[in-house]
Amino acid sequence: MSDRGQRHQLELPTSSPTEVHVPVRVVVDFAGPEVRPLAFLWNGRKYLIDRVNLKYKQQLGDRFIWSFAVSDNANSYVLTYDPEEMRWQLEEVYEGQ
């Protein structure tokens, strides 16, 4: 049966976030002007990103920070990228998406 024309509902995390706020290394794909995180390293472990659920830009004073809500096959995460400092951070972890 085809699901053509039907909307896919975004599954929201059911847990409260664990705030982390730590620098991480991120593998990204630059597709034209777009940045898409593919994986990140945290605590010596590599996390492969299955989906980018949301991307948004925040203004902090005179700077802009990009935020990416991403998920793997087990959890959801919020990564931020500061283009001025070229720095990535893991901000939040939602366990058991």
PDB file of C-alpha atoms in Angstrom:
ATOM      1  CA  MET A   1       0.000   0.000   0.000  1.00  0.00           C
ATOM      2  CA  SER A   2       1.372   3.383  -0.960  1.00  0.00           C
ATOM      3  CA  ASP A   3       1.770   6.210   1.544  1.00  0.00           C
ATOM      4  CA  ARG A   4       1.813   8.777  -1.257  1.00  0.00           C
ATOM      5  CA  GLY A   5       0.211  12.024  -0.176  1.00  0.00           C
ATOM      6  CA  GLN A   6       0.295  11.101   3.499  1.00  0.00           C
ATOM      7  CA  ARG A   7       2.293  13.169   5.942  1.00  0.00           C
ATOM      8  CA  HIS A   8       5.057  11.530   7.932  1.00  0.00           C
ATOM      9  CA  GLN A   9       4.841  12.531  11.557  1.00  0.00           C
ATOM     10  CA  LEU A  10       8.073  13.463  13.300  1.00  0.00           C
ATOM     11  CA  GLU A  11       8.681  11.358  16.396  1.00  0.00           C
ATOM     12  CA  LEU A  12       9.646  13.560  19.322  1.00  0.00           C
ATOM     13  CA  PRO A  13      11.951  12.339  22.101  1.00  0.00           C
ATOM     14  CA  THR A  14      10.065  11.083  25.125  1.00  0.00           C
ATOM     15  CA  SER A  15      12.847  11.705  27.649  1.00  0.00           C
ATOM     16  CA  SER A  16      14.116  14.903  29.203  1.00  0.00           C
ATOM     17  CA  PRO A  17      17.431  16.048  27.777  1.00  0.00           C
ATOM     18  CA  THR A  18      20.732  15.493  29.498  1.00  0.00           C
ATOM     19  CA  GLU A  19      22.651  18.731  29.111  1.00  0.00           C
ATOM     20  CA  VAL A  20      26.246  18.045  28.114  1.00  0.00           C
ATOM     21  CA  HIS A  21      27.860  21.218  26.616  1.00  0.00           C
ATOM     22  CA  VAL A  22      31.132  19.586  25.536  1.00  0.00           C
ATOM     23  CA  PRO A  23      33.289  20.121  22.440  1.00  0.00           C
ATOM     24  CA  VAL A  24      33.068  17.296  19.886  1.00  0.00           C
ATOM     25  CA  ARG A  25      34.624  16.489  16.522  1.00  0.00           C
ATOM     26  CA  VAL A  26      32.073  16.318  13.701  1.00  0.00           C
ATOM     27  CA  VAL A  27      32.256  14.846  10.205  1.00  0.00           C
ATOM     28  CA  VAL A  28      30.217  17.044   7.851  1.00  0.00           C
ATOM     29  CA  ASP A  29      29.094  17.150   4.245  1.00  0.00           C
ATOM     30  CA  PHE A  30      29.143  20.533   2.554  1.00  0.00           C
ATOM     31  CA  ALA A  31      26.481  20.383  -0.165  1.00  0.00           C
ATOM     32  CA  GLY A  32      26.702  23.827  -1.692  1.00  0.00           C
ATOM     33  CA  PRO A  33      25.895  26.345   1.032  1.00  0.00           C
ATOM     34  CA  GLU A  34      24.354  23.645   3.259  1.00  0.00           C
ATOM     35  CA  VAL A  35      26.190  21.902   6.101  1.00  0.00           C
ATOM     36  CA  ARG A  36      24.998  18.418   7.057  1.00  0.00           C
ATOM     37  CA  PRO A  37      26.566  16.609  10.037  1.00  0.00           C
ATOM     38  CA  LEU A  38      27.191  12.920   9.274  1.00  0.00           C
ATOM     39  CA  ALA A  39      28.864  11.662  12.468  1.00  0.00           C
ATOM     40  CA  PHE A  40      30.490  12.923  15.651  1.00  0.00           C
ATOM     41  CA  LEU A  41      33.081  11.704  18.167  1.00  0.00           C
ATOM     42  CA  TRP A  42      32.236  11.892  21.854  1.00  0.00           C
ATOM     43  CA  ASN A  43      34.059  10.200  24.732  1.00  0.00           C
ATOM     44  CA  GLY A  44      36.137   8.158  22.293  1.00  0.00           C
ATOM     45  CA  ARG A  45      33.082   6.745  20.505  1.00  0.00           C
ATOM     46  CA  LYS A  46      31.826   7.472  16.988  1.00  0.00           C
ATOM     47  CA  TYR A  47      28.102   8.249  16.600  1.00  0.00           C
ATOM     48  CA  LEU A  48      26.678   7.914  13.075  1.00  0.00           C
ATOM     49  CA  ILE A  49      23.877  10.362  12.353  1.00  0.00           C
ATOM     50  CA  ASP A  50      20.870   8.794  10.622  1.00  0.00           C
ATOM     51  CA  ARG A  51      18.747  11.939  10.364  1.00  0.00           C
ATOM     52  CA  VAL A  52      18.962  15.684  10.706  1.00  0.00           C
ATOM     53  CA  ASN A  53      15.571  16.420  12.253  1.00  0.00           C
ATOM     54  CA  LEU A  54      15.884  20.184  12.531  1.00  0.00           C
ATOM     55  CA  LYS A  55      18.408  22.907  11.701  1.00  0.00           C
ATOM     56  CA  TYR A  56      18.135  26.471  12.957  1.00  0.00           C
ATOM     57  CA  LYS A  57      20.258  29.575  13.500  1.00  0.00           C
ATOM     58  CA  GLN A  58      20.416  31.489  16.795  1.00  0.00           C
ATOM     59  CA  GLN A  59      21.771  34.979  17.288  1.00  0.00           C
ATOM     60  CA  LEU A  60      23.989  35.449  20.324  1.00  0.00           C
ATOM     61  CA  GLY A  61      24.967  39.111  20.487  1.00  0.00           C
ATOM     62  CA  ASP A  62      26.556  39.948  17.151  1.00  0.00           C
ATOM     63  CA  ARG A  63      27.236  36.287  16.252  1.00  0.00           C
ATOM     64  CA  PHE A  64      25.207  33.431  14.831  1.00  0.00           C
ATOM     65  CA  ILE A  65      25.327  29.839  16.072  1.00  0.00           C
ATOM     66  CA  TRP A  66      23.865  26.973  14.035  1.00  0.00           C
ATOM     67  CA  SER A  67      21.994  24.225  15.904  1.00  0.00           C
ATOM     68  CA  PHE A  68      21.284  20.758  14.551  1.00  0.00           C
ATOM     69  CA  ALA A  69      18.817  18.355  16.158  1.00  0.00           C
ATOM     70  CA  VAL A  70      20.012  14.948  14.948  1.00  0.00           C
ATOM     71  CA  SER A  71      19.370  11.293  15.720  1.00  0.00           C
ATOM     72  CA  ASP A  72      21.007   7.919  15.346  1.00  0.00           C
ATOM     73  CA  ASN A  73      19.311   4.544  15.686  1.00  0.00           C
ATOM     74  CA  ALA A  74      19.072   4.879  19.476  1.00  0.00           C
ATOM     75  CA  ASN A  75      19.078   8.493  20.669  1.00  0.00           C
ATOM     76  CA  SER A  76      18.644  12.144  19.680  1.00  0.00           C
ATOM     77  CA  TYR A  77      21.217  14.910  20.094  1.00  0.00           C
ATOM     78  CA  VAL A  78      21.584  18.655  19.718  1.00  0.00           C
ATOM     79  CA  LEU A  79      24.837  19.794  18.125  1.00  0.00           C
ATOM     80  CA  THR A  80      25.857  23.421  17.715  1.00  0.00           C
ATOM     81  CA  TYR A  81      28.336  24.952  15.300  1.00  0.00           C
ATOM     82  CA  ASP A  82      29.998  28.322  15.783  1.00  0.00           C
ATOM     83  CA  PRO A  83      31.265  29.340  12.316  1.00  0.00           C
ATOM     84  CA  GLU A  84      33.323  32.222  13.709  1.00  0.00           C
ATOM     85  CA  GLU A  85      35.379  29.922  15.934  1.00  0.00           C
ATOM     86  CA  MET A  86      34.861  26.844  13.705  1.00  0.00           C
ATOM     87  CA  ARG A  87      33.829  24.901  16.824  1.00  0.00           C
ATOM     88  CA  TRP A  88      31.245  22.138  17.336  1.00  0.00           C
ATOM     89  CA  GLN A  89      29.619  21.289  20.655  1.00  0.00           C
ATOM     90  CA  LEU A  90      27.301  18.563  21.843  1.00  0.00           C
ATOM     91  CA  GLU A  91      24.659  20.422  23.843  1.00  0.00           C
ATOM     92  CA  GLU A  92      21.976  17.861  24.729  1.00  0.00           C
ATOM     93  CA  VAL A  93      21.312  14.121  24.611  1.00  0.00           C
ATOM     94  CA  TYR A  94      17.826  12.608  24.533  1.00  0.00           C
ATOM     95  CA  GLU A  95      18.050   8.905  25.344  1.00  0.00           C
ATOM     96  CA  GLY A  96      15.732   6.384  23.744  1.00  0.00           C
ATOM     97  CA  GLN A  97      14.243   8.566  21.052  1.00  0.00           C
TER      98      GLN A  97
END
